[in-house]
Coordinates of C-alpha atoms and ligand atoms in Angstrom, one line a residue:
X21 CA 3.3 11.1 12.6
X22 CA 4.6 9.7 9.4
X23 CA 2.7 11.7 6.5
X24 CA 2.9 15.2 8.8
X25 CA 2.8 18.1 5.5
X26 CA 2.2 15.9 2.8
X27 CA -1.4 15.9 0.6
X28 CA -2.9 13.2 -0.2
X29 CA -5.2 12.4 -2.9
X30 CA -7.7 8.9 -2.4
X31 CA -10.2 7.9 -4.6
X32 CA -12.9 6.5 -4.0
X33 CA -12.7 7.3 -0.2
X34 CA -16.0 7.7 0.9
X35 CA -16.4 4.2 2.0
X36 CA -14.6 1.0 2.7
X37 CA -10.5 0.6 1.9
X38 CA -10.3 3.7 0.5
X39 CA -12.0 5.6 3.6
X40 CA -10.3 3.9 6.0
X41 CA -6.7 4.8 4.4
X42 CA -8.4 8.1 4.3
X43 CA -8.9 8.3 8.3
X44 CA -5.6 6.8 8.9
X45 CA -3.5 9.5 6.1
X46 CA -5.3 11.8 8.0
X47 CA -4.1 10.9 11.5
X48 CA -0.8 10.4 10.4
X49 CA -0.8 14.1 9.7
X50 CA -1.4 13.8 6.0
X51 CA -4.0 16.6 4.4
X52 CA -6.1 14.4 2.7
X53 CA -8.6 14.7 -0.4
X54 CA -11.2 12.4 -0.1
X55 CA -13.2 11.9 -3.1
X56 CA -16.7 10.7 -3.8
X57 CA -17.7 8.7 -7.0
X58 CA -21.0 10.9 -6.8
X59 CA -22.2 10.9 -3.6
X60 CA -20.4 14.1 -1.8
X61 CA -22.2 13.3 1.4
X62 CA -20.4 10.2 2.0
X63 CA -17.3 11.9 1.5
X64 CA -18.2 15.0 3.7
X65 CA -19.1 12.5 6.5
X66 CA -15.2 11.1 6.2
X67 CA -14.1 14.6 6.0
X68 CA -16.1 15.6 9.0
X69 CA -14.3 12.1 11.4
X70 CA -10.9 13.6 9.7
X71 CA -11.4 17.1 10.9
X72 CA -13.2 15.8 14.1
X73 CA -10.0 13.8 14.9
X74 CA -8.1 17.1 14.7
X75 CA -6.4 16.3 11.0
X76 CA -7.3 17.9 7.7
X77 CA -9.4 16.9 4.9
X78 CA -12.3 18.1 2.3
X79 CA -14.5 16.4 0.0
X80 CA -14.2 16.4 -3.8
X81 CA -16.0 14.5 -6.8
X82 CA -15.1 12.9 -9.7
X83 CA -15.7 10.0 -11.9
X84 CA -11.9 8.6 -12.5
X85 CA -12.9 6.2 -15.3
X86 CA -13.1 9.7 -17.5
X87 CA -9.9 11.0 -18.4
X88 CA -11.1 14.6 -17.9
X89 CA -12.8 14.0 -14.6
X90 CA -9.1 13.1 -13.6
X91 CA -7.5 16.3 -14.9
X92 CA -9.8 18.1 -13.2
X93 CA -9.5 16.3 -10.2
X94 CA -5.8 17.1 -9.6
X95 CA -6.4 20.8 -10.4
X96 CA -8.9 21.0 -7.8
X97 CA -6.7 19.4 -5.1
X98 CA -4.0 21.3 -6.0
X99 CA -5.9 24.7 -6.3
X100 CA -7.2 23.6 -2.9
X101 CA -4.1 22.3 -0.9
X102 CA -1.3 23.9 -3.0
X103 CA 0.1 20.6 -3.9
X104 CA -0.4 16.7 -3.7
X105 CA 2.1 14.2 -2.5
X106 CA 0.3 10.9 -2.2
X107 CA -2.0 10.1 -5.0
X108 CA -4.2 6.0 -3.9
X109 CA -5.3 5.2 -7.1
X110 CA -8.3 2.7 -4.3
X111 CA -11.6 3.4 -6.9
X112 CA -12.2 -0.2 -8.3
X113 CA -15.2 -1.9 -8.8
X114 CA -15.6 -6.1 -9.3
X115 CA -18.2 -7.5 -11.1
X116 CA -18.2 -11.6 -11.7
X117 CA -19.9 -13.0 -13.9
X118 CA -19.0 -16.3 -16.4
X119 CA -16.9 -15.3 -19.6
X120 CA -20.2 -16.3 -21.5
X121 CA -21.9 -13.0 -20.4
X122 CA -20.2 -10.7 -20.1
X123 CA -21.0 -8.1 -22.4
X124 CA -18.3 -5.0 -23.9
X125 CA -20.2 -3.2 -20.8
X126 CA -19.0 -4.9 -18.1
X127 CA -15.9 -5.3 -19.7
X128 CA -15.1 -1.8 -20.2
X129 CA -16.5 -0.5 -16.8
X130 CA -14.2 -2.4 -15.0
X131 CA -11.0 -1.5 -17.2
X132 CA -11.8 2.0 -17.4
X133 CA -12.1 2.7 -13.8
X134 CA -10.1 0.2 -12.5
X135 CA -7.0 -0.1 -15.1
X136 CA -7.5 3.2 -17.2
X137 CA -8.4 5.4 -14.5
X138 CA -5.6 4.2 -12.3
X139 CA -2.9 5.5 -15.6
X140 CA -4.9 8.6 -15.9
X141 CA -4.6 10.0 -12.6
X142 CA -1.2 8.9 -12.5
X143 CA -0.8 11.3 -15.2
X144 CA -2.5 13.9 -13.7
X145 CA -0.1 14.0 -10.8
X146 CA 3.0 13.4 -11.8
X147 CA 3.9 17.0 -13.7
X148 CA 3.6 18.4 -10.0
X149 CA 5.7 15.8 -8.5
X150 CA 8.0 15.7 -11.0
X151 CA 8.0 20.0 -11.0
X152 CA 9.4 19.2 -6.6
X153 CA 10.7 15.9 -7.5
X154 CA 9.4 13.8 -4.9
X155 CA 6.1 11.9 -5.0
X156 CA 4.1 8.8 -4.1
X157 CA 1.9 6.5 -6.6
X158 CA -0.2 3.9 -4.8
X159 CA -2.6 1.8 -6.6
X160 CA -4.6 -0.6 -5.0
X161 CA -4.2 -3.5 -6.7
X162 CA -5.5 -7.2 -5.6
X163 CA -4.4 -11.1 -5.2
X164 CA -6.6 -11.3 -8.2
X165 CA -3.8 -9.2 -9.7
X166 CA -1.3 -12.0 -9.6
X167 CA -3.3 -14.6 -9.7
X168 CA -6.6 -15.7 -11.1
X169 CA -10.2 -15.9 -9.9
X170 CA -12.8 -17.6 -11.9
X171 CA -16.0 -15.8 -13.6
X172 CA -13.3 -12.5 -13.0
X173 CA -11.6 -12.2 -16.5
X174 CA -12.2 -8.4 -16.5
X175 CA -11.2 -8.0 -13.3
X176 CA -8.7 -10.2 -13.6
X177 CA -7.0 -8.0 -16.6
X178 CA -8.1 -4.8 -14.8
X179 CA -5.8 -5.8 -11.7
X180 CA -3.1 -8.0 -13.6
X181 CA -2.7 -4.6 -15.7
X182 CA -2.3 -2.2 -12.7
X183 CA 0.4 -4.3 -11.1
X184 CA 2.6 -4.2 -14.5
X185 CA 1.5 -0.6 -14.6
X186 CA 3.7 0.1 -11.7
X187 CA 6.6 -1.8 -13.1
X188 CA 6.5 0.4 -16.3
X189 CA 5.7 3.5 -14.5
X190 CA 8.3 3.2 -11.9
X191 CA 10.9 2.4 -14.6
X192 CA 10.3 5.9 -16.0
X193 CA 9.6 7.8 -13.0
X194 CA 12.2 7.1 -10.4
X195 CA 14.7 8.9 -11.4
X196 CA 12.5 11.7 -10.4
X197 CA 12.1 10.9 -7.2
X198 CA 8.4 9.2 -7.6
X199 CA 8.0 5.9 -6.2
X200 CA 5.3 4.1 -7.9
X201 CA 4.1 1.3 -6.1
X202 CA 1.0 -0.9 -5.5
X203 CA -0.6 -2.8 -2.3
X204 CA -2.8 -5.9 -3.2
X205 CA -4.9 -7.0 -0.7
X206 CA -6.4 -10.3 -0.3
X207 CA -10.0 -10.5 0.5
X208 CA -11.4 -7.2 2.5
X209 CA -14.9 -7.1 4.4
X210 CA -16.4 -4.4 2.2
X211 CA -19.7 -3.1 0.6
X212 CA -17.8 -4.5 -3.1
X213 CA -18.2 -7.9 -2.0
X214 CA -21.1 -8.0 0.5
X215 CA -23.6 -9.9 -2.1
X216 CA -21.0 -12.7 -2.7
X217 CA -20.2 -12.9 1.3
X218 CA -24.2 -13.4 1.8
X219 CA -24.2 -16.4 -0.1
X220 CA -23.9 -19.2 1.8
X221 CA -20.2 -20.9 1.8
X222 CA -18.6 -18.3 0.1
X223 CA -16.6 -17.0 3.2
X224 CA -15.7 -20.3 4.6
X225 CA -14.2 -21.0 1.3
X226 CA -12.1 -17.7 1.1
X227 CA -11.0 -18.8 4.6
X228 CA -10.0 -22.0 3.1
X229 CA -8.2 -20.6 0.8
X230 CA -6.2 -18.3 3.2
X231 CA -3.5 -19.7 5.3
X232 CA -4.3 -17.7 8.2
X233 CA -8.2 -19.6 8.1
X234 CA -9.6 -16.0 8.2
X235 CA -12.2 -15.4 5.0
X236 CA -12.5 -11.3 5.0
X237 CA -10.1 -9.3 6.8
X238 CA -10.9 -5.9 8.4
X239 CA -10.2 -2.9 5.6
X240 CA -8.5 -1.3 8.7
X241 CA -5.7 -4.2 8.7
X242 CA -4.7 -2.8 5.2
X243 CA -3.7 0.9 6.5
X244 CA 0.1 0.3 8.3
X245 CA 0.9 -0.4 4.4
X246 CA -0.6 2.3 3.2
X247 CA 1.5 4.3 5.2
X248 CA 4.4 2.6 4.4
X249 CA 4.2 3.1 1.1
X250 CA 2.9 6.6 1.5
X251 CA 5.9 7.7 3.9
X252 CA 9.7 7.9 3.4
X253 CA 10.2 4.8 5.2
X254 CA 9.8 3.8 0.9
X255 CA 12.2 6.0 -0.2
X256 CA 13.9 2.9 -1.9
X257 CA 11.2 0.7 -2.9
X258 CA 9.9 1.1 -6.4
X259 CA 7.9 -1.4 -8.4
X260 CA 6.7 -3.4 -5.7
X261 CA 3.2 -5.5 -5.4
X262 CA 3.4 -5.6 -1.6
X263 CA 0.7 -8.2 -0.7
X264 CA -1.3 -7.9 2.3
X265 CA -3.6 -11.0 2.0
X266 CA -3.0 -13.3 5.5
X267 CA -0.7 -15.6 2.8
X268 CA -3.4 -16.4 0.3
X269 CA -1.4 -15.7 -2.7
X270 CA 1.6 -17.8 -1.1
X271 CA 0.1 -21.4 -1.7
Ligands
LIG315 P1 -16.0 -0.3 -2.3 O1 -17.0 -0.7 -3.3 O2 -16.4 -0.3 -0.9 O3 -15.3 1.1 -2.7 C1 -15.0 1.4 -4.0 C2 -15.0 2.9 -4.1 O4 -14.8 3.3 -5.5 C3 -16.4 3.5 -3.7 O5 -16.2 4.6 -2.9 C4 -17.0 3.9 -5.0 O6 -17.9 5.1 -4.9 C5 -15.7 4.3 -5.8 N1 -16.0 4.3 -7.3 C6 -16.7 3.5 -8.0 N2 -16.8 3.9 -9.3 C7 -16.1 5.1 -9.3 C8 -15.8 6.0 -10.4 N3 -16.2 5.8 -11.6 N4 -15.0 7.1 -10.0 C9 -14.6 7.3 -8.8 N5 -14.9 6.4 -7.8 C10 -15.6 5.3 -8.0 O7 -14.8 -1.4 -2.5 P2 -13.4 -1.6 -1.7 O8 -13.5 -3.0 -1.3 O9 -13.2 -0.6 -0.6 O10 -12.4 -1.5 -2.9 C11 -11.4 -0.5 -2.9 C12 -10.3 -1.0 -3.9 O11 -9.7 -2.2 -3.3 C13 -10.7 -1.4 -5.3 O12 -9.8 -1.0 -6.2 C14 -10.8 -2.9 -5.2 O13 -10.6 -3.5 -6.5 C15 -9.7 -3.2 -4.3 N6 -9.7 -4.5 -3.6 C16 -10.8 -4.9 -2.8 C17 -10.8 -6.1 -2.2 C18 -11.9 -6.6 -1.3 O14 -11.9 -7.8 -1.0 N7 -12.8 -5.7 -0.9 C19 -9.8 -7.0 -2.5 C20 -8.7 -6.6 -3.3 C21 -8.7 -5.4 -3.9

């Protein structure tokens, strides 16, 4: 088991990517805080394949596009498992729409969850890290991170943003044993993006797009990097955008 001791914080891990890295923290001996947006169930129901599976987990909540929700987030872990170890900055959402309308709302829902949320709990961590000088920064960033999608320009900037994030953060933090990272996948079969999959075309044309022909890969395919990143198999990579998108950002 690669994450054996270690705790592990993953937001928005009551469904899709984040869940999944969830289930797979968990098995690689990782205690692992899975937290719900709002719905606590969800998360209990990850918890309860965790625990089934004979690992260790427990539901939290938090909104981590509020600053304070993030604060509080990482005191409640901590109070609960004594440390953390492994913070998945996975809580995103997309929302496309032309440049024309979108309004400051959807602007600022995306950035603050996906971009400002990502920094905060970053800083929420990092004092406890820093305090046993070792420690693990994932965010889950996206091929629509380095490169661009169209009707996506808050997105866009949201995911462009938390890839530079991790240059800048990993420039400060490595001396402290931190390893600040991110893992961009390409195009995952998820709840996010199961209205643009239904319309007709828009899968075949991902698959296009992909080298590989595939349109939506599993979330599951995404976790061996997760671990990677999350283990000391890392220990020397910092800064890294480590793409796991069957070659569509390689064109
Ligand atoms: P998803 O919609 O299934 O999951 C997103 C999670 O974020 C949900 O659990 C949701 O409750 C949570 N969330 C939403 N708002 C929140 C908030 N304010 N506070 C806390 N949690 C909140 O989507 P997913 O596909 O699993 O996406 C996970 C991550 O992967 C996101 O950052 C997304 O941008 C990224 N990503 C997804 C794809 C894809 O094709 N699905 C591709 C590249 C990157």
């Amino acid at each position: 088991m690669k994450l054996e001791g270690k705790v592990a914080i993953i937001t928005g891990s009551s469904r899709g990517i984040g869940a999944c890295i969830a289930r797979r923290y968990g098995a690689e001996g990782a205690r692992v805080a899975v937290v719900a947006h709002s719905n606590l169930d969800k998360a209990e129901a990850v918890v309860k394949e965790i625990n089934d599976a004979g690992g260790e987990a427990k539901a939290f909540q938090a909104d981590v596009a509020q600053v304070s929700e993030c604060d509080r987030l990482a005191g409640e872990v901590i109070a609960a498992f004594g440390t953390v170890d492994i913070l998945v900055n996975n809580a995103g959402i997309f929302t496309a729409v032309p440049i024309e309308d979108t309004t400051e709302e959807i602007w600022d829902t995306q950035i603050d969850l996906n971009l400002k949320g990502s920094f905060f709990m970053a800083r929420a961590v990092v004092p406890t890290m820093k305090a046993k000088g070792s420690g693990k920064i994932i965010n889950i960033t996206s091929i629509a991170g380095v490169g661009g999608f169209p009707n996506s320009g808050a997105y866009c900037s949201s995911k462009g943003g938390q890839v530079n994030m991790v240059n800048a953060l990993c420039l400060e933090l490595a001396k402290d044993g931190i390893n600040v990272n991110s893992l961009a996948p390409g195009n995952i079969k998820t709840d996010m993006n199961a209205p643009y999959r239904a319309e007709a075309g828009y899968d075949e044309r991902q698959a296009s797009l992909t080298p590989t022909g595939v349109g939506h890969m599993d979330p599951n395919e995404l976790t061996g990097a997760a671990v990677f990143l999350a283990s000391s198999d890392s220990d020397q990579v910092h800064g890294a955008n480590l793409l796991v998108d069957g070659g569509w950002a390689a064109w």
